Tab-separated table of C-alpha atoms in Angstrom:
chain	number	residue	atom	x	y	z
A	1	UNK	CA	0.000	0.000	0.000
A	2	UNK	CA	1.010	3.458	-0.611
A	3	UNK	CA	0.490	7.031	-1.273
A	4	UNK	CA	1.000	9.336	-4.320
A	5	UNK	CA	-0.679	12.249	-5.738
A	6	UNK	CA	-0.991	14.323	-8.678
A	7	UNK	CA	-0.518	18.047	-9.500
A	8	UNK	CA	-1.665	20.459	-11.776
A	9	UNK	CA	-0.676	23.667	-10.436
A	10	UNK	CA	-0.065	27.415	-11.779
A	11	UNK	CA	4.122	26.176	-11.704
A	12	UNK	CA	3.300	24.800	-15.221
A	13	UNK	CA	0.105	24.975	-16.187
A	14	UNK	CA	-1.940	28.315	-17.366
A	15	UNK	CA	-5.257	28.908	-15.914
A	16	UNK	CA	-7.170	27.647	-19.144
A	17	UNK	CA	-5.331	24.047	-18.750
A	18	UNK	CA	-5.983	24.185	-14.851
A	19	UNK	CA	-9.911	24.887	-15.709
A	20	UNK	CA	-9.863	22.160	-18.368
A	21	UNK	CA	-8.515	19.579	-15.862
A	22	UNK	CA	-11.406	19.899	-13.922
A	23	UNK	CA	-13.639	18.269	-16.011
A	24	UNK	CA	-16.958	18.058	-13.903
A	25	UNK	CA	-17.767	19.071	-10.006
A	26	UNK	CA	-15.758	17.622	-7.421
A	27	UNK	CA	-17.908	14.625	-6.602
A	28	UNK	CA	-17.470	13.620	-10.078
A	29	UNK	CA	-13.301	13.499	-9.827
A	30	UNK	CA	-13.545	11.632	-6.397
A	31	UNK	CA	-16.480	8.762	-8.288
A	32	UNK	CA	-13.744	8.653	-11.574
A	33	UNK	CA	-10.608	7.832	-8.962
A	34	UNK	CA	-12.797	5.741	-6.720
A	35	UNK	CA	-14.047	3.081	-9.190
A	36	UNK	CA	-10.342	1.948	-9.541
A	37	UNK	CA	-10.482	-1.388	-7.460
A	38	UNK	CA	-6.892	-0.979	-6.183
A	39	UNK	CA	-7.600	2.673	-4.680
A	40	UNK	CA	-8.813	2.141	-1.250
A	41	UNK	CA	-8.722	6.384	-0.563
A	42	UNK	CA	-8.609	9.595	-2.345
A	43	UNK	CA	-8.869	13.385	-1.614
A	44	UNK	CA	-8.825	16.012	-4.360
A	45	UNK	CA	-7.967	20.058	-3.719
A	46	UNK	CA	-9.543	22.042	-6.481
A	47	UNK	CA	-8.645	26.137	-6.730
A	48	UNK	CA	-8.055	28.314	-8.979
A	49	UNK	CA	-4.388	27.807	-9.290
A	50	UNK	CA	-4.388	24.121	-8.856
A	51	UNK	CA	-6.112	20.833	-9.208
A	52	UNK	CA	-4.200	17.958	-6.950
A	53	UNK	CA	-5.334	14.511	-6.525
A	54	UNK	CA	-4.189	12.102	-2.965
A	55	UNK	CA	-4.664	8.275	-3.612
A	56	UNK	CA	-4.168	5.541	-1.143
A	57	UNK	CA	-3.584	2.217	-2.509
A	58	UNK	CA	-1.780	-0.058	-5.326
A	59	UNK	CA	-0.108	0.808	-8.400
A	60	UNK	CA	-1.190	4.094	-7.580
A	61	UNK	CA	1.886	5.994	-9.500
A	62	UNK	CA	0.092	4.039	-12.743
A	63	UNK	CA	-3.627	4.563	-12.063
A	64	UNK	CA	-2.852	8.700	-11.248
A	65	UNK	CA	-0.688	8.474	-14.472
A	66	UNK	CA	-3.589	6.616	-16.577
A	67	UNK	CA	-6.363	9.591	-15.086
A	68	UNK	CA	-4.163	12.618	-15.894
A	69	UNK	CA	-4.366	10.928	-19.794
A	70	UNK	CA	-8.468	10.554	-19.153
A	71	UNK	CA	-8.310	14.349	-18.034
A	72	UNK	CA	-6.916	14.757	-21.322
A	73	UNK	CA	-3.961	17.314	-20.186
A	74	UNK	CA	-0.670	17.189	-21.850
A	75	UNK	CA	2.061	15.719	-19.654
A	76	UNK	CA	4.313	18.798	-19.605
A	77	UNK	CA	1.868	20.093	-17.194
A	78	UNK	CA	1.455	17.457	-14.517
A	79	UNK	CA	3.614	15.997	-11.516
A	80	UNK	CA	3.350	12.980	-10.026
A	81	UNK	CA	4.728	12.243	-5.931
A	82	UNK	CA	4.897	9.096	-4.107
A	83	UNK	CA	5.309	8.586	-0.673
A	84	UNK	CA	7.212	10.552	1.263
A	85	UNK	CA	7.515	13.167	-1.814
A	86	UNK	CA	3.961	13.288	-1.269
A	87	UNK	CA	3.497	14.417	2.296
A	88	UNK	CA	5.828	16.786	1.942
A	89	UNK	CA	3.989	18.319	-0.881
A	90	UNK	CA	0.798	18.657	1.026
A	91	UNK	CA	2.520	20.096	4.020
A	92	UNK	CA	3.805	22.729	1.914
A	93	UNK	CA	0.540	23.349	0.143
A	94	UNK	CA	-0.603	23.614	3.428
A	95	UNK	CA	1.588	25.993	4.598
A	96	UNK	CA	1.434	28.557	1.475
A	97	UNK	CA	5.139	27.541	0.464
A	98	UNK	CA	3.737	25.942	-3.169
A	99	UNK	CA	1.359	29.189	-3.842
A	100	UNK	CA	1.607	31.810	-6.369
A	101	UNK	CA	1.911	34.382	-3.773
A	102	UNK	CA	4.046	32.563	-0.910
A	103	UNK	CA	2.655	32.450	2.506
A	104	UNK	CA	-1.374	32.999	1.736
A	105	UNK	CA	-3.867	32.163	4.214
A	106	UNK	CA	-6.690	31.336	1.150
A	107	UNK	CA	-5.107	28.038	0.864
A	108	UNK	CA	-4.956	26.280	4.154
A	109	UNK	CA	-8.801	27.150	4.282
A	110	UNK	CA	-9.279	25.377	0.925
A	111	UNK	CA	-7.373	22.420	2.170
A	112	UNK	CA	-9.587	22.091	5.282
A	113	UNK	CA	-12.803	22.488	3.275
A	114	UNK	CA	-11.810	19.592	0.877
A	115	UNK	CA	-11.041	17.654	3.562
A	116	UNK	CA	-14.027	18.239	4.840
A	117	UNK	CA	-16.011	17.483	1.870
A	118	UNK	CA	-13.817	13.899	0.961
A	119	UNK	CA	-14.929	12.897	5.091
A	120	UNK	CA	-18.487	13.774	3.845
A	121	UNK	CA	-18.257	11.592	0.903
A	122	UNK	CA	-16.947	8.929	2.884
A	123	UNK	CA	-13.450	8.525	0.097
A	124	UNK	CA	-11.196	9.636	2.539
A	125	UNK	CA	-10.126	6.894	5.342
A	126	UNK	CA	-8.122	6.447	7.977
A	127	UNK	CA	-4.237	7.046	6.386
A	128	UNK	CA	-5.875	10.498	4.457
A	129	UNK	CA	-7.269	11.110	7.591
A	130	UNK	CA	-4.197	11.539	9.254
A	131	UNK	CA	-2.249	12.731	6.528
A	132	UNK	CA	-4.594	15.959	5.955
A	133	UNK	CA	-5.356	16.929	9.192
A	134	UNK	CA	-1.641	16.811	10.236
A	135	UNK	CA	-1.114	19.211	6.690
A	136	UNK	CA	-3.845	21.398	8.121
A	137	UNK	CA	-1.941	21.437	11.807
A	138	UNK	CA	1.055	22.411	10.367
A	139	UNK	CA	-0.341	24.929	8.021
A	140	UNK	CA	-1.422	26.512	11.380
A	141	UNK	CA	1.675	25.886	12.919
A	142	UNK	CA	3.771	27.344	10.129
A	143	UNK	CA	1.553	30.585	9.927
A	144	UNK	CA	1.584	31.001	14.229
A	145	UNK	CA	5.418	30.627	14.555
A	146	UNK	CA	6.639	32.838	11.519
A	147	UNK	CA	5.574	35.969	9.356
A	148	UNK	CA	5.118	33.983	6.209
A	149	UNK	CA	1.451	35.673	5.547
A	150	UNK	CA	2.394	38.848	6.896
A	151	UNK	CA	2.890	42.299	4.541
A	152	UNK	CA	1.429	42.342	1.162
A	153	UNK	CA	2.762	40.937	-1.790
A	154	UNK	CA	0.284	41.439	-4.826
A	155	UNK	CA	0.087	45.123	-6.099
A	156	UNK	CA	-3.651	45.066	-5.018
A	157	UNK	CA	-2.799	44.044	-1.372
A	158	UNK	CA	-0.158	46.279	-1.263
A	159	UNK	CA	-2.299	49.319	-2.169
A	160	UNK	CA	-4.490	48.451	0.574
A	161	UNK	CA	-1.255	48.424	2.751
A	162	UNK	CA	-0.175	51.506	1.565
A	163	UNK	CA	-3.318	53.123	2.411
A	164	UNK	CA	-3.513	51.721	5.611
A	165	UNK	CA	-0.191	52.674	6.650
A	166	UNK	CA	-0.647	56.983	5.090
A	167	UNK	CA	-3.972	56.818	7.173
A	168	UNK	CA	-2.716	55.477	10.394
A	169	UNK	CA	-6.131	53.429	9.876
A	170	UNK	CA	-9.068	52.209	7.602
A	171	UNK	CA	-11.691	51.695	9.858
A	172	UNK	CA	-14.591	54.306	9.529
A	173	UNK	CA	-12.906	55.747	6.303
A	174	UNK	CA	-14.086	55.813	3.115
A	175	UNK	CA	-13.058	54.724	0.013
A	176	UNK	CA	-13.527	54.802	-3.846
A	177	UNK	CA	-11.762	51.959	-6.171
A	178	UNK	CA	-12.058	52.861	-9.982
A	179	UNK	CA	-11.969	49.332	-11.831
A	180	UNK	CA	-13.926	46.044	-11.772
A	181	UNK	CA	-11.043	44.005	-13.577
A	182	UNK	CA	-8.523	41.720	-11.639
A	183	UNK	CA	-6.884	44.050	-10.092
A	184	UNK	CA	-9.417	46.056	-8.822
A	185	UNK	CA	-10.812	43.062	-7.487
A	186	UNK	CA	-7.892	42.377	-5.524
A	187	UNK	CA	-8.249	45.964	-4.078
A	188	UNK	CA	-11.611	45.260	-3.386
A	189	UNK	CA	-10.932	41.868	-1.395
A	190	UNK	CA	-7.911	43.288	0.123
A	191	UNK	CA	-9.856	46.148	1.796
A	192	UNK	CA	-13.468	44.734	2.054
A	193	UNK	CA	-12.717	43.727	6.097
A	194	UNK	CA	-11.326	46.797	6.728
A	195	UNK	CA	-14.114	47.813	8.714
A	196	UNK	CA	-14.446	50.646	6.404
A	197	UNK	CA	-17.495	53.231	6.793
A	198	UNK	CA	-18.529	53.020	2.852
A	199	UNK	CA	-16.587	51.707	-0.021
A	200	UNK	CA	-17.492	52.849	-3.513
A	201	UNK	CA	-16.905	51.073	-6.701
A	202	UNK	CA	-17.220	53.094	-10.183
A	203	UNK	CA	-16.698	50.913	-13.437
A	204	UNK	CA	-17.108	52.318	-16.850
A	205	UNK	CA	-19.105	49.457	-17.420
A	206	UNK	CA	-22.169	49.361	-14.670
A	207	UNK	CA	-22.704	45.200	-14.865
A	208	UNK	CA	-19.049	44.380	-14.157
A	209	UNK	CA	-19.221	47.225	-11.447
A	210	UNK	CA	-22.230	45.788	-9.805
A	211	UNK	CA	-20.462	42.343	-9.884
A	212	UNK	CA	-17.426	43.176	-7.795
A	213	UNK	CA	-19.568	45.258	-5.302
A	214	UNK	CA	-22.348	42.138	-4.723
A	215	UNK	CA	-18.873	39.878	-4.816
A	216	UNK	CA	-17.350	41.763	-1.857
A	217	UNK	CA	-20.957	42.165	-0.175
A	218	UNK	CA	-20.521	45.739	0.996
A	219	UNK	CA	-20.127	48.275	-1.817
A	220	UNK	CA	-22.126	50.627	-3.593
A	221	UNK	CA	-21.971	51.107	-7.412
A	222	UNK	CA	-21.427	54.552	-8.663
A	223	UNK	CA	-21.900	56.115	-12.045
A	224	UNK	CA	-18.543	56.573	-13.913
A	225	UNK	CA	-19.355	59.584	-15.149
A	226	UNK	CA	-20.160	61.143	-11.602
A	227	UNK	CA	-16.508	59.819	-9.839
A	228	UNK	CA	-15.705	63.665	-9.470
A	229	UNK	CA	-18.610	63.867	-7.242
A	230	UNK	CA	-18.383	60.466	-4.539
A	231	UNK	CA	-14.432	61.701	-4.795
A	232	UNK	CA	-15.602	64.780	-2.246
A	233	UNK	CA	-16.788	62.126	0.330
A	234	UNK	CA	-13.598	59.220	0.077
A	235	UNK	CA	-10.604	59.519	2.716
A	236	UNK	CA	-8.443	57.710	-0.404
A	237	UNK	CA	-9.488	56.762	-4.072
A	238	UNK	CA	-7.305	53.777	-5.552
A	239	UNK	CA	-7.520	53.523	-9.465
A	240	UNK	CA	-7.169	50.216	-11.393
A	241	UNK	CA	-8.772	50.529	-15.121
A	242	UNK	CA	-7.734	49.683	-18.166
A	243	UNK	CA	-8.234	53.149	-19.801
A	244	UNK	CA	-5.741	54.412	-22.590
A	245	UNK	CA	-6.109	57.880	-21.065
A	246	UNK	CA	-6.008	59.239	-17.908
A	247	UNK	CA	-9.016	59.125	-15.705
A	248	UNK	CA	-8.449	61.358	-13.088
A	249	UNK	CA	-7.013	64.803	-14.045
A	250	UNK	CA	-5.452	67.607	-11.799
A	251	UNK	CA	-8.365	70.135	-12.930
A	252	UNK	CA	-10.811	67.161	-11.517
A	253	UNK	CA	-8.897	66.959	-8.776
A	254	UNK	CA	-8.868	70.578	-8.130
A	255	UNK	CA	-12.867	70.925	-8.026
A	256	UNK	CA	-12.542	68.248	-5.467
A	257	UNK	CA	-10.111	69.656	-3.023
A	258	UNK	CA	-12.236	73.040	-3.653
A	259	UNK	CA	-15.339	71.215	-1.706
A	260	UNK	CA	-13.349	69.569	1.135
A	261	UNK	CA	-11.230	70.568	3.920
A	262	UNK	CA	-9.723	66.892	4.513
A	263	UNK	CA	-6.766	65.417	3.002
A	264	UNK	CA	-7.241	62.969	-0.038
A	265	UNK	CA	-4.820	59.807	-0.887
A	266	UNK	CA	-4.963	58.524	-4.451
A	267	UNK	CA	-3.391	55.399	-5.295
A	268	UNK	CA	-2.968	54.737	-8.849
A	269	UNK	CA	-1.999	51.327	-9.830
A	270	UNK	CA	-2.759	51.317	-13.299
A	271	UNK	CA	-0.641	50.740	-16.546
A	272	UNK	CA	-0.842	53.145	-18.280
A	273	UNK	CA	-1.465	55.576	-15.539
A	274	UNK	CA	-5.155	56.798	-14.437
A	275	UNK	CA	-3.704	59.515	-12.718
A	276	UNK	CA	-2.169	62.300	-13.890
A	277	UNK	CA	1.201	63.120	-13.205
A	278	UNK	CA	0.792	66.557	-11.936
A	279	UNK	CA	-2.684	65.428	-9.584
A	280	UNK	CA	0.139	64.762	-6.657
A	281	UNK	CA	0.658	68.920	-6.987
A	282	UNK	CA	-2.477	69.813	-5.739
A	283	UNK	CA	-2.379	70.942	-1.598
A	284	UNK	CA	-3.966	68.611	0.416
A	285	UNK	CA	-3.495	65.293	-2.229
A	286	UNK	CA	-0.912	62.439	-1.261
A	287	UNK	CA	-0.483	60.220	-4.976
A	288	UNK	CA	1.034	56.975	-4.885
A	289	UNK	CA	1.926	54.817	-8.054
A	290	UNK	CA	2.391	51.928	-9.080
A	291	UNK	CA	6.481	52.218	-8.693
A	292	UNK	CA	5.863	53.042	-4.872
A	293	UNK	CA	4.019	49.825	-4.514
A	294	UNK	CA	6.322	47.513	-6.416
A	295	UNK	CA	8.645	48.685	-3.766
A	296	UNK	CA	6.574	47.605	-0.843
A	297	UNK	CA	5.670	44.486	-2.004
A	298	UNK	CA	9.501	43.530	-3.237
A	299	UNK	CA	10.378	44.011	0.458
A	300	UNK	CA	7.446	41.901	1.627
A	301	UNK	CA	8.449	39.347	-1.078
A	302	UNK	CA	11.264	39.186	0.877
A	303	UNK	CA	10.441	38.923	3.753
A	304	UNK	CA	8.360	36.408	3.258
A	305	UNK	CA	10.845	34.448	1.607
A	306	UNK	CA	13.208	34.672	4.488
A	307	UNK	CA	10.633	33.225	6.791
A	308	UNK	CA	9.859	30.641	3.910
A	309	UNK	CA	13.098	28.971	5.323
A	310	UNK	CA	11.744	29.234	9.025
A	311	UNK	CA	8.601	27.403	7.455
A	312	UNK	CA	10.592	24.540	5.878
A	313	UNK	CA	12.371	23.690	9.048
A	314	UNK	CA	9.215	23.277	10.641
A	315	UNK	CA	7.590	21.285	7.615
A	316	UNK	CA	10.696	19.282	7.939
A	317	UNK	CA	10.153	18.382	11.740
A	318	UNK	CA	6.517	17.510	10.889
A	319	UNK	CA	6.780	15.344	8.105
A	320	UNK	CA	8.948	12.506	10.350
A	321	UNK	CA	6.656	13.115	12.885
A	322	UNK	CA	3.919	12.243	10.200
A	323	UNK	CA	6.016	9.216	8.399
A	324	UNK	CA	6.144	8.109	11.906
A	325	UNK	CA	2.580	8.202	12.725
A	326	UNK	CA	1.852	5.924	9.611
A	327	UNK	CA	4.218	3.524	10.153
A	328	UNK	CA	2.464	2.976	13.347
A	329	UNK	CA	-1.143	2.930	11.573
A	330	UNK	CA	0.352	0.546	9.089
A	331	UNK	CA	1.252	-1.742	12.091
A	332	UNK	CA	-1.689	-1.301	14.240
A	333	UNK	CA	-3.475	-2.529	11.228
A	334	UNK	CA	-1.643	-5.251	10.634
A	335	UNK	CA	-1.546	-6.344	14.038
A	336	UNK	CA	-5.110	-5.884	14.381
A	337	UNK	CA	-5.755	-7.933	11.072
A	338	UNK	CA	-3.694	-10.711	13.017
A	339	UNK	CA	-5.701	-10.833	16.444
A	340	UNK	CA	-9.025	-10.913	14.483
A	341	UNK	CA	-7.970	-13.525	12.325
A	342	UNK	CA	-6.861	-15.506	15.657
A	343	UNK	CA	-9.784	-14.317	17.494
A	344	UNK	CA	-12.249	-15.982	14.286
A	345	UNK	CA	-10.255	-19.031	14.624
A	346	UNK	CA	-10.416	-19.239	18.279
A	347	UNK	CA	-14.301	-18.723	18.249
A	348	UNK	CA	-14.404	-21.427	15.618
A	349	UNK	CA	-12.006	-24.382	17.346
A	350	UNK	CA	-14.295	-23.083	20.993
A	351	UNK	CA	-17.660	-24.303	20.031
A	352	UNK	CA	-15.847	-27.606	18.331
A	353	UNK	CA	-14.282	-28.272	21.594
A	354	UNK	CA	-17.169	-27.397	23.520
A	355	UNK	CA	-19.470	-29.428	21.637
A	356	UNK	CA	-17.091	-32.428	21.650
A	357	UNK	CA	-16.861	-32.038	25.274
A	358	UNK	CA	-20.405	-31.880	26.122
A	359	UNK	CA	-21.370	-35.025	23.986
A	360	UNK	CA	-18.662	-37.351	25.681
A	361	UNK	CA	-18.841	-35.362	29.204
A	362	UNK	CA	-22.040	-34.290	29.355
A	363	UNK	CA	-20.231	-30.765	31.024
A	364	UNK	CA	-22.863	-27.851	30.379
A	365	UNK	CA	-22.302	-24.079	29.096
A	366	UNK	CA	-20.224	-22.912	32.226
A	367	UNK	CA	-16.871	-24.052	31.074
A	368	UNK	CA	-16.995	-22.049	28.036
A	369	UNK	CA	-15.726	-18.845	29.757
A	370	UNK	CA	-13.203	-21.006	31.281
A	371	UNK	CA	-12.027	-22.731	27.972
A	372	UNK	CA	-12.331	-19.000	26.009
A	373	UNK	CA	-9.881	-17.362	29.072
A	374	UNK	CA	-7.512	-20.288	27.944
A	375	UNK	CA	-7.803	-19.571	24.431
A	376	UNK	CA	-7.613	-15.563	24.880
A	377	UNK	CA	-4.182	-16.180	26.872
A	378	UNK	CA	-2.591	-18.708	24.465
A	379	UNK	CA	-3.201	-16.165	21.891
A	380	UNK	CA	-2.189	-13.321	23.428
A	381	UNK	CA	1.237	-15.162	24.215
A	382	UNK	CA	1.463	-16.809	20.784
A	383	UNK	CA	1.361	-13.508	18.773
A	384	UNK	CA	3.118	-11.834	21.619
A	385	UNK	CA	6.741	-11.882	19.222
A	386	UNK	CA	5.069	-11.722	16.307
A	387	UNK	CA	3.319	-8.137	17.025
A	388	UNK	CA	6.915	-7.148	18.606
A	389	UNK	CA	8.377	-8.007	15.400
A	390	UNK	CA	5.759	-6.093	13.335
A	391	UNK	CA	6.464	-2.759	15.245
A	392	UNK	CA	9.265	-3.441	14.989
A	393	UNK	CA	9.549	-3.865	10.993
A	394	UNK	CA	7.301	-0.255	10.894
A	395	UNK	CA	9.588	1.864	12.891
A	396	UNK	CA	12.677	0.420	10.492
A	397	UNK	CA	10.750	0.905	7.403
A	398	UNK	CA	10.746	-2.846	6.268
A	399	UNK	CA	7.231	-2.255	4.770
A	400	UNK	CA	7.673	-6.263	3.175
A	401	UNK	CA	6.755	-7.712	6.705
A	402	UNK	CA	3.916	-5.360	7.078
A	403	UNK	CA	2.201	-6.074	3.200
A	404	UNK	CA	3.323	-10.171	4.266
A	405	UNK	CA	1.168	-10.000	7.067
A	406	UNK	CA	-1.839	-7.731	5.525
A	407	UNK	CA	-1.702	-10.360	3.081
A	408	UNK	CA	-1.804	-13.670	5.190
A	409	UNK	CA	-4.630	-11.741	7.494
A	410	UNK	CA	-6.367	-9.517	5.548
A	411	UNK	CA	-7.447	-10.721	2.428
A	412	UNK	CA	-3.917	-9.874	0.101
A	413	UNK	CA	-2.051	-6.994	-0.299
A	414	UNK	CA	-4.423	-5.320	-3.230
A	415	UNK	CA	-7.180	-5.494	-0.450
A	416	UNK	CA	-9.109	-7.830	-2.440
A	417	UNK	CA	-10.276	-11.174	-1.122
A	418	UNK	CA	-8.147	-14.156	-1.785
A	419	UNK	CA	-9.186	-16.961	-4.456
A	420	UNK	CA	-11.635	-19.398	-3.546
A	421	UNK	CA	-8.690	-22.132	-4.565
A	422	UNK	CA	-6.234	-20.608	-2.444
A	423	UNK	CA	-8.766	-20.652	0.553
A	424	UNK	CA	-9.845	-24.638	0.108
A	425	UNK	CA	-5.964	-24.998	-0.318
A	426	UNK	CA	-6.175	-23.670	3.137
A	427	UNK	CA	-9.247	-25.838	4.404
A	428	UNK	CA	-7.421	-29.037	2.682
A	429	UNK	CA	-4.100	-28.258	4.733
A	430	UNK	CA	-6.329	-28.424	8.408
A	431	UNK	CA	-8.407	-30.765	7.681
A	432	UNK	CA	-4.892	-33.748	8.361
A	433	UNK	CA	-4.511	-31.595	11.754
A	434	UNK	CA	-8.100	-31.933	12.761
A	435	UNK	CA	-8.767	-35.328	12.129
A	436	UNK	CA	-5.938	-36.244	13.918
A	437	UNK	CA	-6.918	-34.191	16.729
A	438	UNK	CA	-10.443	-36.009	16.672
A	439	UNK	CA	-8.485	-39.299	16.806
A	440	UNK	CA	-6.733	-38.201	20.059
């Protein structure tokens, strides 16, 4: 038995092959990797960057390589990890180490929300069990003991940040973002828990405006053509179109200041510029561009990267803890496959004996907790090496013993039942043993 998964992530894929991949709802992925026979568990994480597949089982490196072909994506875009190569990959999902913008919290609340949903569906046992809710510990871990999703990285986030920062605070502000593309929508997600008093959103187009304000649940749409106006009430005004020309002038911005007595902060974060140059001339206006944020979020890159490392020595410590946690699933299993094999047998051979007993002695049903106490202690000291040994062969690795075992007491290593001619090879080999034992 073992673990692998597959990946389909932003690293080498564009968004359009990551979309493709899906192919269907969730549900429908987990039923396609399910009705392999030799897949006893799988989990899939589905986001917009990434589409990853966890399989527990046989000949899993084969099955996840023969789905990826049914997906229909070219192989240039996929990875494939087994094993150990595998935790560590989730762990690091987990953490925001494998995400287009390192250290995001987005992820580790994806990964707890598939989880969630593969437990519902009842494809994710006992080893995926374990495996994603130590990722989802760590992910916690990782984000408590460094700085990894601290300062903003995306030009969006950072305009927030920016803002923030010139205003000493957001909360009970208000504020006016010009743009409904993608990067005014990362403005608008940035700043939407900012506790802000009002946040306006003005898009030359009035659907795609009236999108992004229902999407962040707490903005109202504004004509474009009436900006100049809502601009009187806003504490800061970040601009993200797509406009050839410039959107807000200095004589607009002039009529503003005219009407108000507070301070204004434009951000302008488009290319080519929204703002005009000569806006930032104007008493009383504070205008950022886009160079200023590349700036901050360069030395947040950085930062984050340097507590990346912090982050790996931690996924590090975690994923033996984790390989060590399995090995000791993988034993208590096979142990436990052991006992209840013994325990069948013993139930079996105790009503023989009893019945044997009762039709030459005549003894009644109150020696059978007598002759079972017998039984349970020559078991118990019988398999007392052999579940020594099997720990044993976990902690070292020596997975042979452990599939040897699942396979003489649980039905063969694939998890499917043994042949019916292997089983009366079985019954033939007693039958000598019993007979003789009759005899006696």
């Amino acid at each position: 038995m073992e673990i692998a998964n597959l990946v389909i992530s932003h690293k080498k894929a564009s968004i359009d092959e990551i979309q493709k991949a899906w192919h269907g709802d969730y549900r429908q992925l987990l039923d396609r990797v399910m009705s392999y026979p030799n897949i006893r568990e799988c989990a899939i994480l589905l986001t917009c960057n990434r589409v990853e597949v966890y399989v527990y089982g046989t000949k899993t490196l084969e099955t996840l390589k023969e789905f990826a072909g049914k997906m229909g994506v070219p192989e240039r875009i996929i990875e494939i990890h087994k094993d150990r190569d595998t935790l560590e990959h989730l762990l690091r999902v987990a953490s925001g180490l494998e995400s287009m913008m390192v250290g995001e919290d987005q992820i580790l609340g994806q990964v707890k929300e598939f989880y969630n949903l593969g437990k519902e569906y009842g494809s994710i046992g006992e080893v995926l069990d374990l495996v994603f809710s130590k990722a989802i510990q760590v992910g916690k871990k990782v984000r408590n003991r460094t700085r990894i999703n601290k300062g903003a990285v995306s030009i969006g986030s950072a305009a927030v940040e920016l803002a923030e920062r010139t205003l000493g605070t957001l909360r009970g502000k208000r504020a006016m973002i010009i743009g409904a593309g993608e990067m005014g929508r990362l403005v608008a997600k940035a700043i939407a828990h900012k506790n802000l008093e009002k946040i306006y959103v003005a898009n030359r187009t009035p659907e795609r405006g009236r999108r992004l304000a229902e999407e962040i649940g707490s903005a109202e749409v504004v004509p474009f053509d009436r900006i100049e106006r809502y601009m009187v009430e806003c504490d800061v005004v970040i601009s993200a179109t797509s406009a050839p020309h410039h959107v807000i002038t200095r004589g607009a911005v002039e009529r503003v200041m005219a009407l108000r007595k507070e301070p204004l902060l434009i951000i302008d974060i488009a290319l080519p510029r929204d703002v005009e140059p000569e806006v930032g001339e104007v008493e009383g206006v504070t205008l950022y561009t886009i160079d200023d944020l590349r700036e901050i979020s360069t030395e947040n890159l950085r930062k984050r990267l340097r507590e990346a490392k912090k982050a790996e020595e931690i996924i590090k410590e975690e994923l033996d803890d984790l390989m060590d946690r399995l090995k000791e699933l993988k034993a208590r299993n096979a142990i436990c496959m052991m006992y209840v094999h013994a325990d069948y047998i013993k139930n079996e051979e105790i009503i023989e004996f009893y019945n044997k007993l009762s039709a030459k002695y005549g003894v009644d049903e109150d020696v059978l907790p007598m002759i079972e106490s017998f039984a349970n202690s020559l078991i118990k000291k019988f398999l007392r090496k052999p579940t020594v040994r099997i720990r044993k062969a976990a902690r070292n690795g020596n997975s042979e013993v452990i599939e040897a075992v699942e396979y003489l007491f649980g039905g063969g290593s694939n998890g499917v039942s043994r042949s019916e001619n292997e089983e009366v090879e079985e019954r033939q080999a007693e039958a000598p043993v019993k007979g003789e034992q009759a005899q006696h």
